[in-house]
Short mmCIF file of C-alpha atoms and ligand atoms in Angstrom, two decimals:
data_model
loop_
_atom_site.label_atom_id
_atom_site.label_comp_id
_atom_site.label_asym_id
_atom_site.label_seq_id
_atom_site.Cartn_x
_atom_site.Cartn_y
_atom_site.Cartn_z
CA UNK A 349 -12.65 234.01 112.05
CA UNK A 350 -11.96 237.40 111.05
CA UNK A 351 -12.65 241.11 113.04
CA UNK A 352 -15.74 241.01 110.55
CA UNK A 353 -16.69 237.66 109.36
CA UNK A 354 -17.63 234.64 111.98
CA UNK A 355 -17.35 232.08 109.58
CA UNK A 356 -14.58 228.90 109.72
CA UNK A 357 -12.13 229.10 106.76
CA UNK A 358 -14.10 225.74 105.53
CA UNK A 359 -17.34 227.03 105.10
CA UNK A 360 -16.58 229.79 102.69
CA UNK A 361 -15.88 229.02 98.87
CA UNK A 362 -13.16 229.64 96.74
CA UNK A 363 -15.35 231.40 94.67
CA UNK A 364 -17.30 234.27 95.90
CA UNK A 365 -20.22 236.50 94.38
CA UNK A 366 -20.86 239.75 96.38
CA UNK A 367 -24.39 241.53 95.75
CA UNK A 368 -24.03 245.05 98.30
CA UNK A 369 -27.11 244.17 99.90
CA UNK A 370 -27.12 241.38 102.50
CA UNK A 371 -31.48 240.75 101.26
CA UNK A 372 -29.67 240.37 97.99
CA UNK A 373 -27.38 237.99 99.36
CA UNK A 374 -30.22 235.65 100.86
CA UNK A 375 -32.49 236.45 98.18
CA UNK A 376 -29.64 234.33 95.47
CA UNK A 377 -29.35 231.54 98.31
CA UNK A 378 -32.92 230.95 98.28
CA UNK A 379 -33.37 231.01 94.79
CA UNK A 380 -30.27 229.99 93.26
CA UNK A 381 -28.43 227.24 95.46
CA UNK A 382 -28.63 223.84 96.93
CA UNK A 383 -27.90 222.59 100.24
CA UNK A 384 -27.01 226.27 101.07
CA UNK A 385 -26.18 227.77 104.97
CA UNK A 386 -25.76 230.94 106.97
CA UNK A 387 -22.28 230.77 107.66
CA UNK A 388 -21.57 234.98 108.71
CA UNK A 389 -24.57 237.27 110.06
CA UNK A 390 -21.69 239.96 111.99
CA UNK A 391 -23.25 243.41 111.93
CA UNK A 392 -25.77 242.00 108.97
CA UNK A 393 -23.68 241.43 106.76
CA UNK A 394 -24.93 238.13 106.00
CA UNK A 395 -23.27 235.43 103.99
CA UNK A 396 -24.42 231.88 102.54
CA UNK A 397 -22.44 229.21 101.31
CA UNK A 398 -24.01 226.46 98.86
CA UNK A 399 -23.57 224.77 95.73
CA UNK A 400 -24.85 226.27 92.20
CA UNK A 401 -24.72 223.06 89.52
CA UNK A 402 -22.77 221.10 92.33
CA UNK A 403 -20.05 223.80 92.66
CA UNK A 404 -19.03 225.37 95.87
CA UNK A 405 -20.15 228.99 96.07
CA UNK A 406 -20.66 231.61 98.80
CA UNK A 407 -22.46 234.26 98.42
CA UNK A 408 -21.73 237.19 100.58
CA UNK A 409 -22.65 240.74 100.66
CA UNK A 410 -20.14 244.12 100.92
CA UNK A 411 -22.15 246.39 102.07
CA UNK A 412 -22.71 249.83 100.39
CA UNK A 413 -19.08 252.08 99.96
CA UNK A 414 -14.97 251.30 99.53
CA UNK A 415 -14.54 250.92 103.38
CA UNK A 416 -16.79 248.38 103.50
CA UNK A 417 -16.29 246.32 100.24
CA UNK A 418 -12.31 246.76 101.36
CA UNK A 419 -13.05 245.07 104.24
CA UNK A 420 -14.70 242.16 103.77
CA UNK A 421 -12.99 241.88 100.29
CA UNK A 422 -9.64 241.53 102.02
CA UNK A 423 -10.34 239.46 104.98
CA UNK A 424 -11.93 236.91 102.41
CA UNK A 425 -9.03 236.91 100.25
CA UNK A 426 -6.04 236.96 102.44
CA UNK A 427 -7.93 234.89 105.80
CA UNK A 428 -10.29 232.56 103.83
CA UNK A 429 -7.70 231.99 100.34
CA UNK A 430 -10.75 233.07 98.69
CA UNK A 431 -9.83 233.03 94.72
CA UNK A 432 -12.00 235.20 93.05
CA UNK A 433 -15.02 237.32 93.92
CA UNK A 434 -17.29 238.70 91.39
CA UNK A 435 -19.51 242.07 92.74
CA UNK A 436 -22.95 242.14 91.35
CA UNK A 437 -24.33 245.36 91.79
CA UNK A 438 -26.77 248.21 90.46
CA UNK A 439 -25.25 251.53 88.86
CA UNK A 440 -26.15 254.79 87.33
CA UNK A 441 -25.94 255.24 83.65
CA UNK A 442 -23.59 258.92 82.34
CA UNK A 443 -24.71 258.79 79.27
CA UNK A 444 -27.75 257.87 76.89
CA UNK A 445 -25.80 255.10 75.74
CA UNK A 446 -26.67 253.09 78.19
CA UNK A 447 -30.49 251.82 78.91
CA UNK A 448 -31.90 251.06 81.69
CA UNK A 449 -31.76 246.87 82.94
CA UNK A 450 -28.44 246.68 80.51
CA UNK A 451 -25.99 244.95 82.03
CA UNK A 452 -22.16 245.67 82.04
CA UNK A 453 -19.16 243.71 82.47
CA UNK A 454 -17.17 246.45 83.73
CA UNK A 455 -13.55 246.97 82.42
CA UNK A 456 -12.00 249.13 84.70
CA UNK A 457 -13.03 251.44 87.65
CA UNK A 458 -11.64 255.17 87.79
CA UNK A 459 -11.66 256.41 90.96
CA UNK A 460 -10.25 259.79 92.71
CA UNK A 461 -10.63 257.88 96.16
CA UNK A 462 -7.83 257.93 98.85
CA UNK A 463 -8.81 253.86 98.99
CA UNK A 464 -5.67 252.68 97.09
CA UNK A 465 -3.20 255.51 97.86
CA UNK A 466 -3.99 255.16 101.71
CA UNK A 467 -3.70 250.77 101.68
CA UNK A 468 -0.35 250.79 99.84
CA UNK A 469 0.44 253.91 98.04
CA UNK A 470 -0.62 253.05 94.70
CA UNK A 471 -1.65 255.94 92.68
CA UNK A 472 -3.36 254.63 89.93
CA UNK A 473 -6.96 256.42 89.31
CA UNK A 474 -7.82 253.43 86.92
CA UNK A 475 -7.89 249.70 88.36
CA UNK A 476 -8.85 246.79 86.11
CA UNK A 477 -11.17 243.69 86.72
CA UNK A 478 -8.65 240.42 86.18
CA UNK A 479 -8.96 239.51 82.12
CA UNK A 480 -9.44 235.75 82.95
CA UNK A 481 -12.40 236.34 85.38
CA UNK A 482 -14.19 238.69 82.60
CA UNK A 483 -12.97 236.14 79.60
CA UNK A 484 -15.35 234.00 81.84
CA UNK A 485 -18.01 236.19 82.73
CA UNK A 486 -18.55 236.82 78.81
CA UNK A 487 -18.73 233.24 77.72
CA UNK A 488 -21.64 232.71 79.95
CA UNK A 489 -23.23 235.62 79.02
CA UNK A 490 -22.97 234.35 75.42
CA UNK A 491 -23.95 230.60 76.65
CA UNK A 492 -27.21 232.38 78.02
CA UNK A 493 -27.87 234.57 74.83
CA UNK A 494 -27.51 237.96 77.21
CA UNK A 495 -25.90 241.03 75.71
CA UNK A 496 -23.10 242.61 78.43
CA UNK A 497 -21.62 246.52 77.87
CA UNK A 498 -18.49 246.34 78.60
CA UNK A 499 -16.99 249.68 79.97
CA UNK A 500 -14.89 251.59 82.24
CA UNK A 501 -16.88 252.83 85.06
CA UNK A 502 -16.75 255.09 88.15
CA UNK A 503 -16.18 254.24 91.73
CA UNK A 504 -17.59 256.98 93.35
CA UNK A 505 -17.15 257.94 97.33
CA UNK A 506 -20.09 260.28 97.17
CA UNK A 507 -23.83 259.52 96.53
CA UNK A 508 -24.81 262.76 96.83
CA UNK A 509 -22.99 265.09 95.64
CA UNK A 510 -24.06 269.26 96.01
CA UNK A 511 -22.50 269.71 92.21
CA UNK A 512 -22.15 266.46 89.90
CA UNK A 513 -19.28 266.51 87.96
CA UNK A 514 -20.59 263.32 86.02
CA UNK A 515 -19.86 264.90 82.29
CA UNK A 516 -16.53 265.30 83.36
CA UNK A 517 -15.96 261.95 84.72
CA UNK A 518 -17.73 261.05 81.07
CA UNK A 519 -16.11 263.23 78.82
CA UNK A 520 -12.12 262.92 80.36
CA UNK A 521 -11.86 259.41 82.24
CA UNK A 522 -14.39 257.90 79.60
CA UNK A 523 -16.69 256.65 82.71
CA UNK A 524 -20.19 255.14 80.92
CA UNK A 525 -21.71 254.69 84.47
CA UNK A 526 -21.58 255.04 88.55
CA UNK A 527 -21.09 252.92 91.57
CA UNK A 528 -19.22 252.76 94.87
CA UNK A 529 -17.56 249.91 95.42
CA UNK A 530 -15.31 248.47 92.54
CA UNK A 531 -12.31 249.93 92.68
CA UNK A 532 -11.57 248.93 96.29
CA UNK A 533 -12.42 245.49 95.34
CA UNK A 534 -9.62 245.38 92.40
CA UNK A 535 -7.32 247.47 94.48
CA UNK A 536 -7.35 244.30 96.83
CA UNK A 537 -7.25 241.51 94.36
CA UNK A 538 -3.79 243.49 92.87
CA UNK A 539 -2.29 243.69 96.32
CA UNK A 540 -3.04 240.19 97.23
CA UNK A 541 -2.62 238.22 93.93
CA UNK A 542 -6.47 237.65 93.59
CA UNK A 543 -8.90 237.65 90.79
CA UNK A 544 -12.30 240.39 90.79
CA UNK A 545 -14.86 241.23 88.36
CA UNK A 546 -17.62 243.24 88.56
CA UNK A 547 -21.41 242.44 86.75
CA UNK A 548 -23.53 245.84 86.98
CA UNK A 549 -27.27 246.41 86.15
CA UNK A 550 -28.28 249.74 85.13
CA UNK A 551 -30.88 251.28 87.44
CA UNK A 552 -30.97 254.83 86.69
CA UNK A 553 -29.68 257.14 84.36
CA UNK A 554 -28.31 260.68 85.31
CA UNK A 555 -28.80 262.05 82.06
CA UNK A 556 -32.63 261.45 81.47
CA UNK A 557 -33.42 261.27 85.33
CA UNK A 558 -35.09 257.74 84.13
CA UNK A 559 -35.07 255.30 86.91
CA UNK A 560 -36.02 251.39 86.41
CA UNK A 561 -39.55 250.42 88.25
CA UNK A 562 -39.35 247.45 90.96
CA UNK A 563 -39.98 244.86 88.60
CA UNK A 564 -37.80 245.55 86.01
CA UNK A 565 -34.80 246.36 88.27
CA UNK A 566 -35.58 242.52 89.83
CA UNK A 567 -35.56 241.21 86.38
CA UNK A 568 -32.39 243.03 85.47
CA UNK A 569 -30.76 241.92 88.90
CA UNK A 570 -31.97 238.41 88.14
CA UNK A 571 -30.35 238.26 84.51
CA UNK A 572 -26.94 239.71 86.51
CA UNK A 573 -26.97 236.71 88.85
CA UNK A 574 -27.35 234.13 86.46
CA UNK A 575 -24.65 235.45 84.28
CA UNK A 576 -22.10 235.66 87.70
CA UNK A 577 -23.17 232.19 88.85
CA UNK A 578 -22.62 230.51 85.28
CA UNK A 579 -19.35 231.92 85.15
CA UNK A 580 -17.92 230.22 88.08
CA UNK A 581 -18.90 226.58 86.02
CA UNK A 582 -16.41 228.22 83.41
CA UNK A 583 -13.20 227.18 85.25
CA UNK A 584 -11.73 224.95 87.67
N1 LIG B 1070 -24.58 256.75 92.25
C1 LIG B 1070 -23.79 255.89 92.89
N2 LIG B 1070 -24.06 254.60 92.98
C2 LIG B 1070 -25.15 254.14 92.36
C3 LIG B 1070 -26.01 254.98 91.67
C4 LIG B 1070 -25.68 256.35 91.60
O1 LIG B 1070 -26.42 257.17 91.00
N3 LIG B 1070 -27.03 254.23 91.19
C5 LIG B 1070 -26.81 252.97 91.57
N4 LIG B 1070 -25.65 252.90 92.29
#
């Protein structure tokens, strides 16, 4: 038991996929695993652990935001010796490059958030997903015939902002998309000698103004968790 997370160390996984939405997270239990179990409902943030092809998997949700994802992120990996945790989540395309329902294996998350600085006094603006984890990610996607971007992407702190800088954060950090939770998530796998990745689907673009329809943005989602579940068959 954690401030945050009721569960007993036994009942969550080594491996851990995080959708931001806790509906997400019961939506994959229900659809995706066997013999699965509520084992953490504190403040919502709901979390199921189950098997997926007979391995041990909980699935867990972050909430939106760094303060959240570094919270549960952290209790999971230094209270439960969780291993790795793979975020699935949605993000917003900076460039035409990108179409809507791709999916990308991000690379590394820029951010200009305190998040890092303030937990240890690392001042790194750019934080990378562990190498194995993606290696792994991007055999199953192959296995399953799905194409993944890979790219550097931006953490953001600020959904809406009064004055976008995004062709900036394009143009000088090289950031192909947004979202606002990564880079707490690798900052905490550094510090604690943990592996994180990070599957993304793209649900809007800022460029065009295009956004994906209901349907579509399932679809896309759905594609995402296969590709994160299949990956955790990829290694011991
Ligand atoms: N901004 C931040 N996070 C997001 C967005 C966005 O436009 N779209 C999906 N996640």
């Amino acid at each position: 038991m954690t401030p945050h997370i009721s569960s007993k160390k036994e009942e969550i996984a080594k491996d851990v996929i995080m959708p931001g939405d806790p509906k997400r997270a019961e939506y994959i239990a229900k659809n995706y695993l066997e013999d699965y179990k509520l084992v953490n409902e504190v403040r919502g943030m709901l979390a199921f652990t189950g098997k997926y092809k007979g391995k041990k998997v909980t699935v867990m949700a972050s909430g939106m935001g760094m303060p959240s994802m570094g919270i549960y992120s952290y209790e999971l990996f230094k209270e439960y010796d969780v291993k790795n945790i793979i975020r699935i989540g949605t993000c917003g395309a900076y460039t035409k490059d990108l179409a809507l329902k791709d999916t990308i294996l991000v690379n590394g998350a820029y951010s200009e958030s305190s998040y890092a600085k303030t937990q240890n006094g690392c001042e790194d603006k750019l934080l990378l997903a562990s190498s194995p984890l993606n290696f792994y990610i991007k055999e199953a996607a192959e296995d399953l015939n799905k194409h993944l971007s890979i790219a550097n992407i931006h953490s953001s702190d600020v959904f809406y902002k009064e004055n976008d800088n995004f062709k900036e954060l394009y143009r000088n950090e090289g950031c192909m998309a947004v979202e606002m939770e990564s880079f707490a998530l690798f900052h905490n796998a550094n510090v604690l000698g943990k592996r994180a990745a990070c599957l993304l689907t793209v649900t809007d673009n800022l460029v065009t103004g295009e956004r994906l329809s209901s349907e579509d943005r399932q679809q896309g989602v759905n594609e995402m968790i296969e590709i994160a579940l299949e990956s955790i068959l990829h290694y011991d």
